[in-house]
Tab-separated table of C-alpha atoms and ligand atoms in Angstrom:
chain	number	residue	atom	x	y	z
C	180	MET	CA	35.600	16.885	-7.815
C	181	ASN	CA	35.893	16.722	-11.350
C	182	ASP	CA	38.188	13.963	-11.833
C	183	LEU	CA	35.695	11.073	-9.455
C	184	HIS	CA	35.013	9.093	-11.935
C	185	PHE	CA	34.012	4.979	-11.013
C	186	ASN	CA	34.356	2.334	-13.767
C	187	LYS	CA	31.371	0.553	-12.630
C	188	ILE	CA	28.478	1.629	-9.897
C	189	ALA	CA	26.039	-1.295	-8.936
C	190	LEU	CA	22.840	0.201	-7.648
C	191	VAL	CA	20.685	-2.703	-6.338
C	192	GLY	CA	16.856	-1.446	-5.606
C	193	ILE	CA	15.611	1.309	-8.522
C	194	GLY	CA	12.993	3.384	-7.029
C	195	LEU	CA	12.918	7.057	-6.506
C	196	ILE	CA	16.412	7.215	-4.733
C	197	GLY	CA	18.093	4.517	-7.014
C	198	SER	CA	16.778	5.829	-9.963
C	199	SER	CA	17.671	9.427	-9.102
C	200	LEU	CA	21.146	7.812	-8.514
C	201	ALA	CA	21.118	6.936	-11.519
C	202	HIS	CA	19.702	10.014	-13.452
C	203	ALA	CA	22.547	11.949	-11.431
C	204	VAL	CA	25.062	9.345	-12.158
C	205	LYS	CA	24.707	9.490	-16.159
C	206	ALA	CA	24.191	13.161	-15.760
C	207	ARG	CA	27.741	13.554	-14.583
C	208	GLY	CA	29.091	11.041	-15.710
C	209	LEU	CA	30.271	9.478	-12.762
C	210	ALA	CA	30.640	6.203	-14.035
C	211	THR	CA	31.735	4.095	-16.876
C	212	GLU	CA	29.254	1.496	-16.316
C	213	VAL	CA	25.579	1.408	-14.063
C	214	ALA	CA	24.250	-1.901	-13.071
C	215	ILE	CA	20.993	-2.233	-11.977
C	216	SER	CA	19.625	-5.156	-10.303
C	217	THR	CA	15.571	-4.857	-8.807
C	218	ARG	CA	14.071	-7.418	-7.090
C	219	SER	CA	10.634	-7.221	-9.248
C	220	PRO	CA	10.832	-8.025	-13.319
C	221	ALA	CA	8.581	-5.063	-13.623
C	222	THR	CA	10.688	-2.425	-11.893
C	223	LEU	CA	13.824	-3.888	-13.999
C	224	THR	CA	11.904	-3.551	-17.611
C	225	ARG	CA	11.218	-0.057	-16.297
C	226	ALA	CA	14.679	0.428	-15.368
C	227	GLU	CA	15.903	-0.576	-18.710
C	228	GLU	CA	12.784	1.116	-20.766
C	229	LEU	CA	13.737	4.457	-19.239
C	230	GLY	CA	17.431	4.115	-19.966
C	231	LEU	CA	18.929	4.320	-16.251
C	232	GLY	CA	22.009	1.856	-16.927
C	233	THR	CA	24.167	-0.307	-18.936
C	234	SER	CA	23.185	-3.181	-17.441
C	235	TYR	CA	19.820	-4.632	-16.114
C	236	HIS	CA	20.039	-8.026	-14.226
C	237	ALA	CA	17.472	-10.408	-12.352
C	238	GLU	CA	20.032	-10.960	-9.009
C	239	ALA	CA	21.606	-8.533	-7.121
C	240	LYS	CA	24.419	-10.585	-6.983
C	241	ASP	CA	25.162	-10.485	-11.108
C	242	ALA	CA	24.709	-6.595	-10.947
C	243	VAL	CA	27.737	-5.889	-8.007
C	244	ARG	CA	30.348	-8.132	-9.959
C	245	ASP	CA	33.259	-6.242	-10.037
C	246	ALA	CA	31.516	-2.959	-8.870
C	247	ASP	CA	33.788	-0.770	-7.643
C	248	LEU	CA	30.670	1.126	-5.404
C	249	VAL	CA	27.738	-0.254	-4.821
C	250	ILE	CA	24.411	1.071	-3.020
C	251	VAL	CA	22.052	-0.696	-1.643
C	252	SER	CA	18.173	1.490	-2.123
C	253	VAL	CA	15.629	-0.717	-0.661
C	254	PRO	CA	13.255	-0.308	2.267
C	255	VAL	CA	15.518	-0.836	5.443
C	256	GLY	CA	13.944	-3.876	6.132
C	257	ALA	CA	15.090	-5.639	3.455
C	258	SER	CA	18.603	-4.182	3.524
C	259	GLY	CA	19.820	-7.645	5.360
C	260	ALA	CA	18.937	-9.920	2.993
C	261	VAL	CA	20.096	-8.202	0.293
C	262	ALA	CA	23.094	-7.954	1.638
C	263	ALA	CA	23.315	-11.616	2.053
C	264	GLU	CA	22.656	-12.257	-1.413
C	265	ILE	CA	25.681	-9.872	-2.850
C	266	ALA	CA	28.248	-10.377	0.275
C	267	PRO	CA	29.838	-13.582	-1.938
C	268	ALA	CA	30.253	-11.315	-5.225
C	269	LEU	CA	31.713	-8.331	-3.682
C	270	LYS	CA	35.090	-7.149	-4.855
C	271	PRO	CA	37.368	-6.515	-2.568
C	272	GLY	CA	38.393	-3.433	-2.421
C	273	ALA	CA	34.846	-1.965	-3.244
C	274	ILE	CA	33.146	0.488	-1.354
C	275	LEU	CA	29.301	-0.774	-0.715
C	276	SER	CA	26.691	1.666	0.784
C	277	ASP	CA	22.935	1.823	1.543
C	278	VAL	CA	20.389	5.102	2.077
C	279	GLY	CA	18.109	3.856	4.206
C	280	SER	CA	16.315	5.780	6.312
C	281	THR	CA	17.853	4.174	9.756
C	282	LYS	CA	21.127	3.395	10.536
C	283	SER	CA	21.787	1.098	13.492
C	284	SER	CA	19.255	-0.913	11.945
C	285	VAL	CA	20.675	-1.203	8.668
C	286	ILE	CA	24.470	-1.490	10.226
C	287	ALA	CA	22.725	-4.540	12.175
C	288	GLN	CA	21.514	-6.145	9.085
C	289	MET	CA	24.427	-5.806	7.010
C	290	ALA	CA	27.924	-5.632	8.562
C	291	PRO	CA	27.981	-9.292	9.383
C	292	HIS	CA	27.299	-10.203	5.835
C	293	VAL	CA	30.014	-7.724	4.367
C	294	PRO	CA	33.389	-9.597	3.847
C	295	ALA	CA	36.795	-8.594	4.676
C	296	GLY	CA	38.026	-6.150	2.477
C	297	VAL	CA	34.715	-4.552	1.394
C	298	HIS	CA	34.211	-1.263	2.640
C	299	PHE	CA	30.981	-0.618	3.869
C	300	ILE	CA	29.777	2.675	4.632
C	301	PRO	CA	26.222	3.440	5.427
C	302	GLY	CA	24.473	6.688	4.225
C	303	HIS	CA	21.508	8.310	4.236
C	304	PRO	CA	20.407	11.530	1.660
C	305	VAL	CA	17.990	13.406	3.651
C	306	ALA	CA	16.125	14.344	0.182
C	307	GLY	CA	12.748	12.749	-1.073
C	308	THR	CA	9.477	13.249	-2.005
C	309	GLU	CA	6.090	11.273	-1.635
C	310	HIS	CA	6.628	9.596	-5.061
C	311	SER	CA	8.222	5.654	-5.450
C	312	GLY	CA	9.456	3.840	-8.291
C	313	PRO	CA	11.515	4.094	-11.239
C	314	ASP	CA	9.999	7.061	-12.905
C	315	ALA	CA	9.782	9.138	-9.787
C	316	GLY	CA	13.679	10.105	-9.536
C	317	PHE	CA	15.669	12.865	-11.034
C	318	ALA	CA	19.082	14.144	-11.510
C	319	THR	CA	18.894	16.789	-9.009
C	320	LEU	CA	16.926	15.268	-6.140
C	321	PHE	CA	20.062	15.809	-4.107
C	322	GLU	CA	21.425	19.084	-4.849
C	323	GLY	CA	21.311	21.213	-2.199
C	324	ARG	CA	20.356	18.628	0.283
C	325	TRP	CA	22.545	16.956	3.289
C	326	THR	CA	23.286	13.220	2.906
C	327	ILE	CA	24.805	11.813	6.461
C	328	LEU	CA	27.276	9.080	6.194
C	329	THR	CA	27.696	6.870	9.636
C	330	PRO	CA	31.245	5.140	9.114
C	331	LEU	CA	31.509	2.627	11.195
C	332	PRO	CA	34.652	2.910	14.208
C	333	ASP	CA	36.707	0.737	11.670
C	334	SER	CA	35.833	2.374	8.256
C	335	ASP	CA	39.136	3.291	6.327
C	336	PRO	CA	39.383	6.955	6.052
C	337	ALA	CA	40.052	7.092	2.003
C	338	ALA	CA	37.052	4.516	1.335
C	339	VAL	CA	34.816	7.545	3.654
C	340	ALA	CA	36.790	10.003	1.401
C	341	SER	CA	35.452	8.567	-2.046
C	342	LEU	CA	31.870	7.956	-1.131
C	343	ARG	CA	31.828	11.811	0.207
C	344	ALA	CA	33.001	13.014	-2.856
C	345	PHE	CA	30.479	10.856	-4.706
C	346	TRP	CA	27.955	12.384	-2.706
C	347	GLU	CA	29.573	15.630	-3.197
C	348	SER	CA	29.770	15.227	-6.821
C	349	ILE	CA	26.062	14.911	-7.325
C	350	GLY	CA	25.349	18.360	-5.682
C	351	SER	CA	24.567	17.349	-2.145
C	352	MET	CA	26.013	18.339	1.233
C	353	VAL	CA	27.613	15.875	3.392
C	354	GLU	CA	27.720	15.570	6.768
C	355	GLU	CA	29.456	12.248	9.400
C	356	MET	CA	27.667	11.299	12.648
C	357	ASP	CA	27.474	7.797	14.027
C	358	ALA	CA	24.622	5.794	13.523
C	359	ALA	CA	22.980	6.154	16.988
C	360	HIS	CA	22.957	10.197	17.071
C	361	HIS	CA	21.568	9.697	13.303
C	362	ASP	CA	18.619	7.647	14.571
C	363	LYS	CA	17.520	10.794	17.132
C	364	VAL	CA	18.052	13.407	14.924
C	365	LEU	CA	15.972	11.737	12.081
C	366	ALA	CA	12.992	10.626	14.566
C	367	ILE	CA	12.601	14.029	15.218
C	368	VAL	CA	13.418	15.568	11.938
C	369	SER	CA	11.474	12.929	9.851
C	370	HIS	CA	10.075	10.148	11.359
C	371	LEU	CA	7.844	11.975	13.842
C	372	PRO	CA	6.062	14.397	10.998
C	373	HIS	CA	5.655	11.295	8.862
C	374	ILE	CA	3.757	9.633	11.809
C	375	ILE	CA	1.634	12.965	13.277
C	376	ALA	CA	0.482	13.266	9.586
C	377	TYR	CA	-0.483	9.543	8.997
C	378	ASN	CA	-2.316	9.941	12.042
C	379	ILE	CA	-4.154	13.428	11.076
C	380	VAL	CA	-5.306	12.230	8.042
C	381	GLY	CA	-6.420	8.678	9.452
C	382	THR	CA	-8.420	10.396	12.168
C	383	ALA	CA	-9.699	13.100	9.349
C	384	GLU	CA	-10.939	9.589	7.401
C	385	ASP	CA	-12.225	8.471	10.980
C	386	LEU	CA	-14.374	11.203	11.174
C	387	GLU	CA	-17.870	10.468	11.410
C	388	THR	CA	-19.196	14.135	11.997
C	389	VAL	CA	-17.623	15.692	9.012
C	390	THR	CA	-17.957	14.286	5.629
C	391	GLU	CA	-15.270	12.872	3.213
C	392	SER	CA	-16.402	15.841	0.779
C	393	GLU	CA	-15.551	18.587	3.193
C	394	VAL	CA	-12.164	17.017	4.079
C	395	ILE	CA	-11.468	17.342	0.654
C	396	LYS	CA	-13.047	20.617	0.092
C	397	TYR	CA	-11.820	22.489	2.852
C	398	SER	CA	-8.120	20.661	3.203
C	399	ALA	CA	-6.393	23.926	2.092
C	400	SER	CA	-6.738	25.125	5.523
C	401	GLY	CA	-3.419	23.074	6.516
C	402	PHE	CA	-4.822	19.651	6.480
C	403	ARG	CA	-3.915	19.507	2.765
C	404	ASP	CA	-0.140	19.658	4.434
C	405	PHE	CA	-0.042	16.722	6.081
C	406	THR	CA	-1.412	14.702	3.284
C	407	ARG	CA	1.617	15.155	1.157
C	408	LEU	CA	3.828	13.660	4.216
C	409	ALA	CA	0.739	10.710	4.860
C	410	ALA	CA	0.914	9.383	1.159
C	411	SER	CA	4.484	8.804	1.488
C	412	ASP	CA	5.482	5.079	0.392
C	413	PRO	CA	3.833	2.524	2.932
C	414	VAL	CA	6.362	0.007	3.126
C	415	MET	CA	9.125	2.174	3.603
C	416	TRP	CA	7.558	3.676	6.020
C	417	ARG	CA	5.988	0.349	8.114
C	418	ASP	CA	9.709	-0.685	8.179
C	419	VAL	CA	11.047	2.843	9.304
C	420	CYS	CA	8.552	2.678	12.393
C	421	LEU	CA	9.641	-0.838	12.889
C	422	HIS	CA	13.330	-0.163	12.273
C	423	ASN	CA	13.959	2.895	14.746
C	424	LYS	CA	11.652	1.957	17.042
C	425	ASP	CA	13.613	3.290	19.866
C	426	ALA	CA	14.189	6.722	18.956
C	427	ILE	CA	10.884	7.050	18.027
C	428	LEU	CA	9.374	6.169	20.837
C	429	GLU	CA	11.603	8.569	23.098
C	430	MET	CA	10.649	10.887	21.023
C	431	LEU	CA	6.542	10.245	21.098
C	432	ALA	CA	6.836	10.336	24.733
C	433	ARG	CA	8.546	13.768	24.605
C	434	PHE	CA	5.407	15.108	21.635
C	435	SER	CA	2.877	13.817	24.095
C	436	GLU	CA	3.830	15.240	26.985
C	437	ASP	CA	4.474	18.404	25.037
C	438	LEU	CA	0.833	18.459	23.407
C	439	ALA	CA	-0.712	17.822	26.721
C	440	TYR	CA	0.709	21.073	27.807
C	441	LEU	CA	-0.547	22.591	24.669
C	442	GLN	CA	-3.582	21.288	25.215
C	443	ARG	CA	-4.112	22.615	28.588
C	444	ALA	CA	-3.166	25.560	27.463
C	445	ILE	CA	-6.062	25.841	25.300
C	446	ARG	CA	-8.938	24.204	27.814
C	447	TRP	CA	-7.331	26.999	30.262
C	448	GLY	CA	-7.229	30.013	27.595
C	449	GLU	CA	-3.635	30.364	27.879
C	450	GLY	CA	-3.211	32.584	25.446
C	451	ASP	CA	0.362	34.294	26.490
C	452	LYS	CA	1.426	30.678	26.102
C	453	LEU	CA	0.268	29.786	23.299
C	454	PHE	CA	1.778	33.223	21.413
C	455	GLU	CA	5.244	32.596	23.004
C	456	LEU	CA	5.063	29.008	21.365
C	457	PHE	CA	3.877	30.092	18.036
C	458	THR	CA	6.171	33.268	18.355
C	459	ARG	CA	9.350	30.645	18.947
C	460	THR	CA	7.870	27.916	15.820
C	461	ARG	CA	7.659	30.713	13.380
C	462	ALA	CA	11.586	31.425	14.193
C	463	ILE	CA	12.438	28.201	12.951
C	464	ARG	CA	10.290	28.470	9.815
C	465	ARG	CA	12.541	31.332	9.489
C	466	SER	CA	16.046	29.465	9.819
C	467	ILE	CA	14.557	26.583	7.676
C	468	VAL	CA	13.994	29.010	4.424
C	469	GLN	CA	17.401	31.424	5.180
C	470	ALA	CA	19.269	27.663	5.569
C	471	GLY	CA	18.345	27.373	1.902
C	472	GLN	CA	16.171	24.194	2.908
C	473	ASP	CA	13.039	25.344	1.370
C	474	THR	CA	11.315	28.455	-0.305
C	475	ALA	CA	10.337	31.393	0.946
C	476	ALA	CA	7.505	31.985	-1.236
C	477	PRO	CA	3.717	32.099	0.285
C	478	ASN	CA	2.296	28.699	0.506
C	479	PHE	CA	5.902	27.143	-0.471
C	480	GLY	CA	5.638	28.657	-3.871
C	481	ARG	CA	2.627	26.605	-5.262
C	482	ASP	CA	0.774	28.137	-7.933
C	483	VAL	CA	-2.354	29.116	-5.987
C	484	ALA	CA	-4.932	28.339	-9.317
C	485	GLU	CA	-3.229	25.087	-10.188
C	486	HIS	CA	-4.184	23.853	-6.905
C	487	LYS	CA	-7.751	25.428	-6.799
C	488	GLN	CA	-9.975	23.004	-5.373
C	489	ASP	CA	-13.232	22.127	-8.104
S	770	NAP	P1	10.506	2.919	-4.218
S	770	NAP	O1	10.675	4.064	-4.871
S	770	NAP	O2	9.085	2.236	-3.112
S	770	NAP	O3	11.881	1.403	-4.169
S	770	NAP	C1	11.720	0.532	-3.997
S	770	NAP	C2	12.905	-0.079	-4.062
S	770	NAP	O4	13.658	-1.397	-3.077
S	770	NAP	C3	12.165	-0.932	-5.522
S	770	NAP	O5	13.784	-1.507	-5.886
S	770	NAP	C4	12.028	-2.101	-5.276
S	770	NAP	O6	12.329	-3.054	-6.228
S	770	NAP	C5	13.155	-2.624	-3.771
S	770	NAP	N1	12.535	-3.724	-2.898
S	770	NAP	C6	11.509	-3.242	-2.431
S	770	NAP	N2	11.204	-4.387	-1.356
S	770	NAP	C7	12.204	-5.090	-1.729
S	770	NAP	C8	12.281	-6.133	-0.748
S	770	NAP	N3	11.815	-6.918	0.055
S	770	NAP	N4	13.439	-6.705	-1.415
S	770	NAP	C9	14.089	-6.370	-1.953
S	770	NAP	N5	14.174	-5.140	-2.648
S	770	NAP	C10	13.094	-4.416	-2.283
S	770	NAP	O7	11.518	3.469	-2.500
S	770	NAP	P2	12.665	4.710	-2.501
S	770	NAP	O8	11.918	5.604	-1.722
S	770	NAP	O9	13.627	4.657	-3.236
S	770	NAP	O10	13.179	4.262	-1.183
S	770	NAP	C11	14.571	3.159	-0.838
S	770	NAP	C12	15.586	3.650	0.508
S	770	NAP	O11	15.958	4.407	0.440
S	770	NAP	C13	15.055	3.276	1.855
S	770	NAP	O12	15.129	2.422	2.917
S	770	NAP	C14	14.444	4.832	2.321
S	770	NAP	O13	14.377	4.851	3.795
S	770	NAP	C15	15.217	5.284	1.675
S	770	NAP	N6	15.152	6.566	1.631
S	770	NAP	C16	13.788	7.316	0.713
S	770	NAP	C17	13.119	8.241	0.705
S	770	NAP	C18	12.452	8.590	0.078
S	770	NAP	O14	12.029	10.051	0.426
S	770	NAP	N7	11.672	7.898	-0.532
S	770	NAP	C19	14.733	9.312	1.517
S	770	NAP	C20	16.135	9.132	1.788
S	770	NAP	C21	16.221	7.630	2.191
S	770	NAP	P3	10.801	-3.843	-6.813
S	770	NAP	O15	10.540	-2.588	-7.551
S	770	NAP	O16	11.609	-4.374	-8.200
S	770	NAP	O17	9.718	-4.712	-6.338
């Protein structure tokens, strides 16, 4: 994809994902101009200090004017308002995409505003960290990670191919699926784990018989791994829960049933059931490592000394 080049890319929203896109675009020289817009003056100033683009705009509509590719990277609950603001300024023939973690809701919010002649192709890079804001981004975030595109039935195949080439050129692997399927898959692989983490960390915080200092002191025994997920951005995750409600509730119902099975096995001392489940789940971990989606090093490759608790 070496010949892929855009005259102008506009990035609306410049937090973890937007700034990672900016770094990646710059590192690969994918655009002559990179116009950046974000809601707050403080974030815009920071983006400029970091040299993330070639122009900086307080108004999103000013950033998207004449852009060939526009990528909206804001919390999913804000995508409709952003689409309404930028729609009149979009260039005919431009590709409009997003990175939101839910897709049906983003399509419902954005599609009605998209003018004829603009190619709206929603997307979601399945890559991230628990950090937010323009300082959190890095050029390699998407390397070796999947990006899911959820084209609409009437999306132009050439525009989809261009967007696919864009993501591939910044190191991502690309898959296409429909939005409803995306929302179900992500509910189980991403949304539910975050909700479970928020819940378990909240429970530990509420316990009266265990002190906070004990929770922190002994966290390396398992709890710590949940705290990484539970430290994720509250605005983003509030919006994900509200905007993928049906799929999340379906997965939560299934999760509760399976938890009840586990609870029963523990209560009745059914060690064979526990052993069988724990053996199956261990194999999933191995498959993830084999697929290159995580390290095989013990403790996720953490330097043990570096994480020693005082
Ligand atoms: P972030 O670091 O918190 O940055 C959010 C950006 O959106 C900032 O530029 C912020 O502007 C802007 N913003 C916040 N609220 C807004 C509103 N109401 N209206 C307009 N702009 C608003 O977030 P992020 O992690 O980059 O996430 C952005 C999107 O990527 C979300 O839809 C999320 O679901 C998706 N995503 C996230 C991850 C992840 O791991 N974080 C992974 C894949 C996809 P100001 O700072 O100027 O207020």
